[in-house]
mmCIF file of C-alpha atoms in Angstrom:
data_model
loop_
_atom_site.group_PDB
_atom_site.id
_atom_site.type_symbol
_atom_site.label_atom_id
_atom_site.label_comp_id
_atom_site.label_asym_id
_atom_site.label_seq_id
_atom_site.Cartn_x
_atom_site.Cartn_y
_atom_site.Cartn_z
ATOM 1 C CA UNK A 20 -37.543 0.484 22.096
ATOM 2 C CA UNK A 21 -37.308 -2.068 25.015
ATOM 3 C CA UNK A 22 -33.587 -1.284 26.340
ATOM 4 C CA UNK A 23 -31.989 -3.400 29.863
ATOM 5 C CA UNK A 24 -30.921 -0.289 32.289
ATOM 6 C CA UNK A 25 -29.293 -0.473 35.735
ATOM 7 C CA UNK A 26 -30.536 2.064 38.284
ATOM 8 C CA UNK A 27 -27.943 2.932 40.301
ATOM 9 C CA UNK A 28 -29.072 4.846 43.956
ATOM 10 C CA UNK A 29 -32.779 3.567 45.225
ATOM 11 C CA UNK A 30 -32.896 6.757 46.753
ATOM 12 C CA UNK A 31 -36.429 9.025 46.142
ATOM 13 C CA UNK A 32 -35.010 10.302 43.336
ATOM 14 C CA UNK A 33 -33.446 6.990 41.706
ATOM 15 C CA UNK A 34 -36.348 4.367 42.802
ATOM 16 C CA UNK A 35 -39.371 6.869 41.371
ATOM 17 C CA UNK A 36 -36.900 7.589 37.436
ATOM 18 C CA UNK A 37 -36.949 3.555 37.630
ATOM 19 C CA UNK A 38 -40.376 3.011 38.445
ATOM 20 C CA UNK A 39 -40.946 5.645 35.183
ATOM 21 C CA UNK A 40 -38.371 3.485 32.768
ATOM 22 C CA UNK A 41 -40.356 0.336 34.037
ATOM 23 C CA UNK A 42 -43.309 1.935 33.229
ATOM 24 C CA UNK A 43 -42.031 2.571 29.442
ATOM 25 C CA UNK A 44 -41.002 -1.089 29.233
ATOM 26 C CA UNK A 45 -37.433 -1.062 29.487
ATOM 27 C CA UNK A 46 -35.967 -4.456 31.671
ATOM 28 C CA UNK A 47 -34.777 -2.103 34.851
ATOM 29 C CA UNK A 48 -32.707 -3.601 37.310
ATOM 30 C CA UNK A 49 -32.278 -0.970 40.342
ATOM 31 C CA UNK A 50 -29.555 -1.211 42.630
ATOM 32 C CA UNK A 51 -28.983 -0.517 46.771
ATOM 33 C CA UNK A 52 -26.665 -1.049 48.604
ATOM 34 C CA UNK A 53 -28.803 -1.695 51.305
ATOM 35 C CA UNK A 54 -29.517 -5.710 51.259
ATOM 36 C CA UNK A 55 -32.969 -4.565 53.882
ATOM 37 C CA UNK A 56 -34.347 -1.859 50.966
ATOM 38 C CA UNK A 57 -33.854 -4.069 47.971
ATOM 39 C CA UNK A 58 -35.939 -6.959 49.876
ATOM 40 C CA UNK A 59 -38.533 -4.594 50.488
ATOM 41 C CA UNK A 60 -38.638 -3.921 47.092
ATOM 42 C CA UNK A 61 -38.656 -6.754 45.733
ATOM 43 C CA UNK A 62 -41.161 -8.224 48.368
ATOM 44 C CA UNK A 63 -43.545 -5.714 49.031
ATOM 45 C CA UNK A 64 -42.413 -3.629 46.316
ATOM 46 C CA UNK A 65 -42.470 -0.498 48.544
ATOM 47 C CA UNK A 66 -39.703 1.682 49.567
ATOM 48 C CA UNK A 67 -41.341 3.463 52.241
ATOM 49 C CA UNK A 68 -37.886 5.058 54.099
ATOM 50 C CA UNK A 69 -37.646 7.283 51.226
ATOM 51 C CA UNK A 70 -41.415 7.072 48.993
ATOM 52 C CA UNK A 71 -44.637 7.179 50.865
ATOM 53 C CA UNK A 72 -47.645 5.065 50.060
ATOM 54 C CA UNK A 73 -46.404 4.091 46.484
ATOM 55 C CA UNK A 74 -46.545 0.879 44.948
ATOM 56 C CA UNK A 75 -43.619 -0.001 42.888
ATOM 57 C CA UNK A 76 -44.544 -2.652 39.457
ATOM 58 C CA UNK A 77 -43.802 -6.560 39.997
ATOM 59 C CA UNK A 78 -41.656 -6.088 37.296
ATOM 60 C CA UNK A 79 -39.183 -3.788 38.502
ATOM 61 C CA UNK A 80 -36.535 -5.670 39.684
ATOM 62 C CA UNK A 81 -34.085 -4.805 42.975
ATOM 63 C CA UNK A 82 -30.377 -6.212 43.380
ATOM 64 C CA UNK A 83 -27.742 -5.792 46.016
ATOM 65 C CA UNK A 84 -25.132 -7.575 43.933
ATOM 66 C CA UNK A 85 -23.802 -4.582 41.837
ATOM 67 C CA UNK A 86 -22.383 -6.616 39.021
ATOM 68 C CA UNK A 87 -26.061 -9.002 38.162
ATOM 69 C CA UNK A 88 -27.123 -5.434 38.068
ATOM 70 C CA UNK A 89 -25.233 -4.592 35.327
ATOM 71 C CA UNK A 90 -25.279 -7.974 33.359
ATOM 72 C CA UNK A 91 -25.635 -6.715 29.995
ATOM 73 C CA UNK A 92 -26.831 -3.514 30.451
ATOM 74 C CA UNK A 93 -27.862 -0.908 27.787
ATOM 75 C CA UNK A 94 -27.679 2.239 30.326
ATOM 76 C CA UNK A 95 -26.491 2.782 33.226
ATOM 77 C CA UNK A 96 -28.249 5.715 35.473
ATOM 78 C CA UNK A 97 -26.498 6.717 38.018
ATOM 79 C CA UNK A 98 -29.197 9.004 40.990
ATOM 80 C CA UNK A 99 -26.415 8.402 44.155
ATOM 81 C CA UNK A 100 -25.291 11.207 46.797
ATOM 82 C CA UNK A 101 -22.417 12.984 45.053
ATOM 83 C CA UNK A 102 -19.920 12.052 47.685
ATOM 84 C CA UNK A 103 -20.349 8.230 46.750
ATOM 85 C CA UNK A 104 -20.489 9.058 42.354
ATOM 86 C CA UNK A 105 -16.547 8.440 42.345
ATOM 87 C CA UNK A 106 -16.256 5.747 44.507
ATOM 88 C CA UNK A 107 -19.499 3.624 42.413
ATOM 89 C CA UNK A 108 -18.141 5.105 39.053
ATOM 90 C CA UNK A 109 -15.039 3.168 40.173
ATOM 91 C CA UNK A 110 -16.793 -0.269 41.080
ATOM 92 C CA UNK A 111 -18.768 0.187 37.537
ATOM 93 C CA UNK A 112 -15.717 0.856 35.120
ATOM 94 C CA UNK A 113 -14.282 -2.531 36.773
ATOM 95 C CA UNK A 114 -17.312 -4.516 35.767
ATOM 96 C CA UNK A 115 -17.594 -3.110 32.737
ATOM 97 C CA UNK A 116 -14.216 -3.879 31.792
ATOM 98 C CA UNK A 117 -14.637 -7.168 32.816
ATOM 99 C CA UNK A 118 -17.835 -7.990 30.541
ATOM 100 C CA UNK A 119 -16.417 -6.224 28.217
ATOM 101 C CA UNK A 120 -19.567 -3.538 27.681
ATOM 102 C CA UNK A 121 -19.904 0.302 26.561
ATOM 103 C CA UNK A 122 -23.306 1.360 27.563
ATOM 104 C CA UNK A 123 -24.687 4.835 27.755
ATOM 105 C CA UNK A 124 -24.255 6.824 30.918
ATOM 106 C CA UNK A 125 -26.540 8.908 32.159
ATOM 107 C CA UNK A 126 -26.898 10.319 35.655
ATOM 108 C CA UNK A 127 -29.400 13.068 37.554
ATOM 109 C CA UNK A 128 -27.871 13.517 40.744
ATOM 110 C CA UNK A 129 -27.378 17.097 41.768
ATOM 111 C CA UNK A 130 -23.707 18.460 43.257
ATOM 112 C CA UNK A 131 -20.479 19.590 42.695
ATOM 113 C CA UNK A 132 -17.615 16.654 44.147
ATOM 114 C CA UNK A 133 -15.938 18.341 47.097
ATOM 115 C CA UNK A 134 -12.199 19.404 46.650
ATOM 116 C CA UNK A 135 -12.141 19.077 43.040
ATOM 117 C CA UNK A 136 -14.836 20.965 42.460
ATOM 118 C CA UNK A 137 -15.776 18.828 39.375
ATOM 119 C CA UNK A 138 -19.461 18.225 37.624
ATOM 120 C CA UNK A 139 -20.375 14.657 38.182
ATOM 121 C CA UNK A 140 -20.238 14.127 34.227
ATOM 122 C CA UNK A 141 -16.831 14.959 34.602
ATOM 123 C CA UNK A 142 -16.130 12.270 37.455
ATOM 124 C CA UNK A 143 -17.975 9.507 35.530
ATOM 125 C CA UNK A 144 -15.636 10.265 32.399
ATOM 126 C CA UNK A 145 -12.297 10.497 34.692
ATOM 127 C CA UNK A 146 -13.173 6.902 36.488
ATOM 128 C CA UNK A 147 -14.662 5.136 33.376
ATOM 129 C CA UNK A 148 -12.627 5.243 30.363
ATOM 130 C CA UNK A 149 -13.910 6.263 26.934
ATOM 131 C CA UNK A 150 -13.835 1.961 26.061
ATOM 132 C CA UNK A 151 -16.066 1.268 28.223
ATOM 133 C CA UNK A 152 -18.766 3.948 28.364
ATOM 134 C CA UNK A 153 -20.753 5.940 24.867
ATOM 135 C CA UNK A 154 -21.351 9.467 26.142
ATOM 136 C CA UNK A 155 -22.324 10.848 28.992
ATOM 137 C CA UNK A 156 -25.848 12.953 29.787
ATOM 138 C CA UNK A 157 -27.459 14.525 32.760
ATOM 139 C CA UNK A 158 -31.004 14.417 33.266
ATOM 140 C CA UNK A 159 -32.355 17.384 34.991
ATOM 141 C CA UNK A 160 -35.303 19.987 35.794
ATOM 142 C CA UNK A 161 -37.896 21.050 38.490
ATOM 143 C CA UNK A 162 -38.960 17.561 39.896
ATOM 144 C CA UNK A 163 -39.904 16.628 42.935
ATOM 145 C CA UNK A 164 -40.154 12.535 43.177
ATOM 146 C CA UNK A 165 -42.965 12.643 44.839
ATOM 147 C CA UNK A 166 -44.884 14.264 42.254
ATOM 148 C CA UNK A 167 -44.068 11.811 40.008
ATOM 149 C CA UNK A 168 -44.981 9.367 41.729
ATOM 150 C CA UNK A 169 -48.400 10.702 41.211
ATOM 151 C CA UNK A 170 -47.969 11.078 37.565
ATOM 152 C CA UNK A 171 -47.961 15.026 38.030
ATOM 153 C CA UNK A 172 -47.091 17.225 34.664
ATOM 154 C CA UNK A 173 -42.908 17.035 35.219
ATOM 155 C CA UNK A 174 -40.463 19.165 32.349
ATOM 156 C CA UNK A 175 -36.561 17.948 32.381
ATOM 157 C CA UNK A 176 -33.828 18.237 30.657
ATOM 158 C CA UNK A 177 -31.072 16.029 29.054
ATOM 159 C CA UNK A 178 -28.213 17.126 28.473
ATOM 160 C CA UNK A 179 -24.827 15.841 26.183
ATOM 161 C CA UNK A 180 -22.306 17.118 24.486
ATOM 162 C CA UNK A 181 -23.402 13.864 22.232
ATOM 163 C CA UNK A 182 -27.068 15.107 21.000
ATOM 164 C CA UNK A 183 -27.444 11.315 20.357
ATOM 165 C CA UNK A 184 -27.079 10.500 23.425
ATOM 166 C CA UNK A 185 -29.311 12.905 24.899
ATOM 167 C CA UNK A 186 -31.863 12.007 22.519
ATOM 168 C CA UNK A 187 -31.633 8.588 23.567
ATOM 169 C CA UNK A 188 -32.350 9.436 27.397
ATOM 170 C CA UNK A 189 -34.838 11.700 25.861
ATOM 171 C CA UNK A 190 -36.821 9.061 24.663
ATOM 172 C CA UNK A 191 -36.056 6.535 27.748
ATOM 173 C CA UNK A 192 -38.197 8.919 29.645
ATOM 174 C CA UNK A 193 -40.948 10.257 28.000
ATOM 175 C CA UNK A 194 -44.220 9.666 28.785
ATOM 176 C CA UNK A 195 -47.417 11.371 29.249
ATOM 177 C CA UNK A 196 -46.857 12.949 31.837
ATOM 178 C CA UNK A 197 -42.997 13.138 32.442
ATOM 179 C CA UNK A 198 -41.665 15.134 29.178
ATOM 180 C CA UNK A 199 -38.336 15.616 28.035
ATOM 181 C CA UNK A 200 -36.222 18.182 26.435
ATOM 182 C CA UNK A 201 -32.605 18.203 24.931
ATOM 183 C CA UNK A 202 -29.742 20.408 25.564
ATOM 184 C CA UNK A 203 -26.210 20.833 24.636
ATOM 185 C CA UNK A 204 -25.052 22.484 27.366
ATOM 186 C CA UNK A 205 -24.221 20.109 30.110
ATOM 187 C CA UNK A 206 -21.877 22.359 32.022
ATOM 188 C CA UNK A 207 -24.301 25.015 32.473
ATOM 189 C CA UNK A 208 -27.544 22.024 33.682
ATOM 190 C CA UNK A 209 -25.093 20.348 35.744
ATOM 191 C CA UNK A 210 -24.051 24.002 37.486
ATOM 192 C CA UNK A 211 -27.739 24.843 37.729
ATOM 193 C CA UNK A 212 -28.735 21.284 39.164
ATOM 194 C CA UNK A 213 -26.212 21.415 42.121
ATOM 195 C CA UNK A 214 -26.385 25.034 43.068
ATOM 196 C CA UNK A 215 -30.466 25.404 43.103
ATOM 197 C CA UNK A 216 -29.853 23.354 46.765
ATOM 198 C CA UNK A 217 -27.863 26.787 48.018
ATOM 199 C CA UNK A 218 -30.746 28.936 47.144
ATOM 200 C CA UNK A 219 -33.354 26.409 48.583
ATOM 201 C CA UNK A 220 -31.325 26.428 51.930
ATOM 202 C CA UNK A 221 -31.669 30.015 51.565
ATOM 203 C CA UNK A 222 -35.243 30.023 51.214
ATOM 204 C CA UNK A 223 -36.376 27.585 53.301
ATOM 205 C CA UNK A 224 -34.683 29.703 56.417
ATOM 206 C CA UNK A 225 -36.290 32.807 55.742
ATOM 207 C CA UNK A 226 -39.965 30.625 55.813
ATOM 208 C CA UNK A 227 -38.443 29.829 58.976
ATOM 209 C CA UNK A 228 -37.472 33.079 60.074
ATOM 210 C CA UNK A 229 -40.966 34.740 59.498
ATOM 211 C CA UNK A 230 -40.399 36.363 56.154
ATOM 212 C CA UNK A 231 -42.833 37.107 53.150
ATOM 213 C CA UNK A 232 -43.260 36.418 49.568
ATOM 214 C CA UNK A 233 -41.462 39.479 48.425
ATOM 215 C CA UNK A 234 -38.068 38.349 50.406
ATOM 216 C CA UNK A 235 -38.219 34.543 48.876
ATOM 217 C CA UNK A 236 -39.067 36.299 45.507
ATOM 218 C CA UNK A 237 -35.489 38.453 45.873
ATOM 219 C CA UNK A 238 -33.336 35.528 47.007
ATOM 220 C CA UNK A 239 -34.571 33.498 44.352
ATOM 221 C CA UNK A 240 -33.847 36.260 41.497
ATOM 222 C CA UNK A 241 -30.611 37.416 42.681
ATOM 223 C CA UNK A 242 -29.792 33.844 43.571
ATOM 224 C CA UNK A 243 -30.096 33.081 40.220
ATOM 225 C CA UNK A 244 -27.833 35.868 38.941
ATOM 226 C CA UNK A 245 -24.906 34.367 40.908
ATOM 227 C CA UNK A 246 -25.544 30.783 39.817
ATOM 228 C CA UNK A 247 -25.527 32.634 36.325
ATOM 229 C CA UNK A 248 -22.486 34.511 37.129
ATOM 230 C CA UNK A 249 -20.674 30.862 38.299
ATOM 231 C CA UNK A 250 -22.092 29.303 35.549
ATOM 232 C CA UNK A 251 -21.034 31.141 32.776
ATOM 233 C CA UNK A 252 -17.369 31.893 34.241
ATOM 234 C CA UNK A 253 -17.029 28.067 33.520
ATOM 235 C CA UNK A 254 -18.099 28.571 29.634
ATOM 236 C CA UNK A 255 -22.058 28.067 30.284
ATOM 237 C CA UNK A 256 -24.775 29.203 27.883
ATOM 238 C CA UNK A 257 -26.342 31.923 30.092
ATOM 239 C CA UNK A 258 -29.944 31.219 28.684
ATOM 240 C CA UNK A 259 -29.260 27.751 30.242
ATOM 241 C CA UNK A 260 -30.198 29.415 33.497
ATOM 242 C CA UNK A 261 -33.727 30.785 32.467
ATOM 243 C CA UNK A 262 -34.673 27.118 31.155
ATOM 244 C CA UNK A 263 -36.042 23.977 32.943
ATOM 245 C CA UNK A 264 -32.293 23.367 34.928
ATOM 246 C CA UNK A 265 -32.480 26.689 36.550
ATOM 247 C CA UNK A 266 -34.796 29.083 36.991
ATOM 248 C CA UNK A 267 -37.263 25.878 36.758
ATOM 249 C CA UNK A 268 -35.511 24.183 39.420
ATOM 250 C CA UNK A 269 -34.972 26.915 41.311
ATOM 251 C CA UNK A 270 -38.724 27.523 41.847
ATOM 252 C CA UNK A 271 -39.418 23.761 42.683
ATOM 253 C CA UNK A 272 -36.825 23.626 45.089
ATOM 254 C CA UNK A 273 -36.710 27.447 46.664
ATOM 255 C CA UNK A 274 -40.978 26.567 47.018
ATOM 256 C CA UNK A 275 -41.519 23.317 48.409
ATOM 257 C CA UNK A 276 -41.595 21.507 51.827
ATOM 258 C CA UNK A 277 -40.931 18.247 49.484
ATOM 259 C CA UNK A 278 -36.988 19.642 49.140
ATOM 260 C CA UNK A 279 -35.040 18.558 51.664
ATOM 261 C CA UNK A 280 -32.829 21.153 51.583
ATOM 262 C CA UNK A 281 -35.447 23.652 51.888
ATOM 263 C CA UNK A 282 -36.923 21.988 55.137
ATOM 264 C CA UNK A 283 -33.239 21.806 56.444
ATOM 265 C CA UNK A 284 -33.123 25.906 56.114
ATOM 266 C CA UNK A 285 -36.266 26.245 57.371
ATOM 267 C CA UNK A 286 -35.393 24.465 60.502
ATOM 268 C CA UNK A 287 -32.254 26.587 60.701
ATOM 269 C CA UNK A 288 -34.088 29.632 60.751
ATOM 270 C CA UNK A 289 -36.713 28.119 63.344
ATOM 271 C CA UNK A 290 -33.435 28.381 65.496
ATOM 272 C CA UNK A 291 -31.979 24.335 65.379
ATOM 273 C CA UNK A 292 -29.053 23.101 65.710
ATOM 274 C CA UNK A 293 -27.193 22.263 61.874
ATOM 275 C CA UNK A 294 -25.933 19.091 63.536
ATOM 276 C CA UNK A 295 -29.669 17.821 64.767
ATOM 277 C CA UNK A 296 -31.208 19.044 61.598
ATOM 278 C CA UNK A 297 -28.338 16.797 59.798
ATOM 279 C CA UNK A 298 -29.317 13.846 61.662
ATOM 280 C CA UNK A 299 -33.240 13.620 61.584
ATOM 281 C CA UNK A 300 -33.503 14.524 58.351
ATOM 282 C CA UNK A 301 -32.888 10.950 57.290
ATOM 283 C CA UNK A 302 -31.417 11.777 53.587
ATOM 284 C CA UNK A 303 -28.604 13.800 51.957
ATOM 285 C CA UNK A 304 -28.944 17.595 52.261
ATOM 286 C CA UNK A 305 -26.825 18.021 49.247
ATOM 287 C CA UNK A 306 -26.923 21.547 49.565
ATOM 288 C CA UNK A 307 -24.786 22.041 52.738
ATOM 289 C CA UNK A 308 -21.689 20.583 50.975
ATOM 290 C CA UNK A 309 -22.519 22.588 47.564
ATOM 291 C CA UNK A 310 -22.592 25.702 49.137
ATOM 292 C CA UNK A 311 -18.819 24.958 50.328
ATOM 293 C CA UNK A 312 -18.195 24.152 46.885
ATOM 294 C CA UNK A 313 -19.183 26.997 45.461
ATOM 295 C CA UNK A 314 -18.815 29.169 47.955
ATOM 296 C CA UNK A 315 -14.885 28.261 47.314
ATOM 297 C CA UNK A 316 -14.880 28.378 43.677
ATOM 298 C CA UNK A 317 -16.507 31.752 43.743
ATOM 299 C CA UNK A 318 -13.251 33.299 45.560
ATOM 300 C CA UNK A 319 -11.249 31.370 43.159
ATOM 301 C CA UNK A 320 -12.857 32.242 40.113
ATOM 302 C CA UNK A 321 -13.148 36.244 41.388
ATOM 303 C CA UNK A 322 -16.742 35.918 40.952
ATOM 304 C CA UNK A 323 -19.086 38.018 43.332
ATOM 305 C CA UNK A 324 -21.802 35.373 45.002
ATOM 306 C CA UNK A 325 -22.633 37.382 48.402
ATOM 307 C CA UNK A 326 -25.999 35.334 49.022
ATOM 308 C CA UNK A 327 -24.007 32.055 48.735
ATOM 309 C CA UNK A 328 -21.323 33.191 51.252
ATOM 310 C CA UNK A 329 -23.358 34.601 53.655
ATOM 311 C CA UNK A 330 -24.852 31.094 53.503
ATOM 312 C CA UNK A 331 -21.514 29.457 53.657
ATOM 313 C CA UNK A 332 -21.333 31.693 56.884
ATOM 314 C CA UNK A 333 -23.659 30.650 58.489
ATOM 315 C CA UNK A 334 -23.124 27.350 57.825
ATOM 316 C CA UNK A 335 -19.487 26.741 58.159
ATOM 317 C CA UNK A 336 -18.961 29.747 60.472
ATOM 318 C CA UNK A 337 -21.467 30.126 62.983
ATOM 319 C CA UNK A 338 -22.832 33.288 61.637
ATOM 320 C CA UNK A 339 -25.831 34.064 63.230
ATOM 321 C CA UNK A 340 -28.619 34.168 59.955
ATOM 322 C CA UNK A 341 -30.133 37.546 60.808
ATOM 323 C CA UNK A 342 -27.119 38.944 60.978
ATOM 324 C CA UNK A 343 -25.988 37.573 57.585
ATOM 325 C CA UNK A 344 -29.458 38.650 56.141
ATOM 326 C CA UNK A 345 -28.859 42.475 57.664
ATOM 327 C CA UNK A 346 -25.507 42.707 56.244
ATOM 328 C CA UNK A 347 -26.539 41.454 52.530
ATOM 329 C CA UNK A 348 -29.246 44.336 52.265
ATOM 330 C CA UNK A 349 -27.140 46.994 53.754
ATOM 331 C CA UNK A 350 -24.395 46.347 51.384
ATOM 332 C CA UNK A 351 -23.703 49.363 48.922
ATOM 333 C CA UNK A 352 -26.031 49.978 45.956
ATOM 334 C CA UNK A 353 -25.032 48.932 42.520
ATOM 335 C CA UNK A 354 -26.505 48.589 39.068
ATOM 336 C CA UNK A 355 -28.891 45.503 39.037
ATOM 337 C CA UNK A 356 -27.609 44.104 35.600
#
């Protein structure tokens, strides 16, 4: 199937899923905001602020005008920062009513929206009515853009409550090398998507700090448990969180100097400054305003996340992290299940 799909975010993420719809043969139009990126694009078809030394197709189409974009769109993928999903789901559901269209929505972008502490799906459905929009899915897993972008072996997820509609992303995507898998539970993906970034900060400031293998291996595992723990409190499938969205992504992103949220903790824990590691770093750190997120919702919800607050602590607080890492292992023994 040849299907017409707007891109929304030209981000990493966003510009390298389009490049892999173009690739299948679907008419992508991807959008920016930025009137400088999407003449790059369309010019030298590079987007070199955010993709290195990759070559986007001729046929893969940039706009700056969000409604061409949509013109008669099939899908609509939405891969922008989670603060701006309400505010763009907003702008879409008015052009949408206008044209009078009812595509599929689909997004992979990776939070929780501050204050509410809703799952994006959740915000696309609130600011989009049901008229205008078939069901939503999240695509999600261990993926690095930059791997793809080299055709590396990449595992996702898509999840719906619709298992139409996440068989329809399903086969969007698929291709040799970037495979797809369906899921029903979007709740626990889209909780496993956004909190992986809390564990990665985690990670990537113990590199920085000087530890080992064995310490990454333990924040990793007992990070998981509390993303579990969160996740499940909300209704989530608990063997969501051993599959592609979460132990998967958890590895990819707790691993990797590609994450940007790991190289933001590693710099932490090489002793800079959050605000100067905020403003190099050039792209979202999603995980600094997760971690508030769920760092909040845990004392909410009465469930027990100490790696994420000590985190949060540092973080929002000023904790110093060796401190916070001395106080998680000294806290009293308990059962580990």
């Amino acid at each position: 199937m040849s299907e017409k799909i707007a891109v929304l975010g030209a981000g990493s993420w966003g510009s390298i899923l389009a490049s892999v719809l173009d690739e299948n043969g679907h008419d992508v139009r991807l959008w920016s905001y930025n009137p400088k990126q999407v003449e790059e694009l369309n010019t030298q078809h590079t987007n070199t602020h955010y993709i290195k030394d990759f070559t986007f197709s001729p046929s893969l189409v940039a706009y700056s005008d969000l409604a061409s974009a949509l013109d008669n769109v099939d899908a609509i993928l939405f891969v922008v920062p989670t603060k701006a999903i309400r505010s763009v789901a907003a702008q879409v559901a008015a052009i949408l009513k206008e044209k009078n269209l009812k595509p599929e929505l689909i997004h992979a972008s990776k939070g929780i929206e501050q204050k509410t502490y809703k799952r994006l799906s959740q915000v696309l459905e609130e600011e989009i009515p049901a008229e205008n929009r078939k069901a939503v899915t999240v695509v999600s897993g261990p993926s690095h853009a930059e791997d793809v972008a080299r055709k590396d072996i990449t595992l996702v997820t898509a999840a719906s409550l619709s298992p139409d509609a996440a068989k329809y992303a399903q086969k969007l995507f698929m291709t040799s090398y970037f495979r797809v898998y369906t899921n029903p539970d979007i709740i626990g993906v889209e909780i496993g998507a956004a909190l992986k970034n809390i564990i990665a900060l985690g990670a990537g400031a113990l590199h920085g700090l000087g530890y080992g293998d064995n310490a990454k291996a333990a924040l990793m595992t007992r990070g998981l448990a509390e993303i579990s723990r969160l996740g499940t409190s909300f209704g989530a499938d608990p063997m969501t969180f051993i599959g592609l969205s979460g132990v998967g992504d958890i590895i990819v992103t707790a691993t990797s100097a590609n994450s940007r949220n790991w190289r933001a903790g590693d710099e932490l824990g090489r002793g800079e400054k959050l605000d100067d590691v905020i403003s190099h770093m050039g792209m979202v750190i999603e995980g600094l305003a997760t971690t508030k997120a769920a760092y909040e919702l845990s004392r909410e919800r009465g469930v027990s996340m100490p790696i994420t607050e000590a985190i949060y602590q540092v973080i929002y607080e000023g904790k110093d992290i060796r401190t916070a890492i001395s106080e998680l292992m000294q806290r009293e023994g308990r059962s580990e299940f």
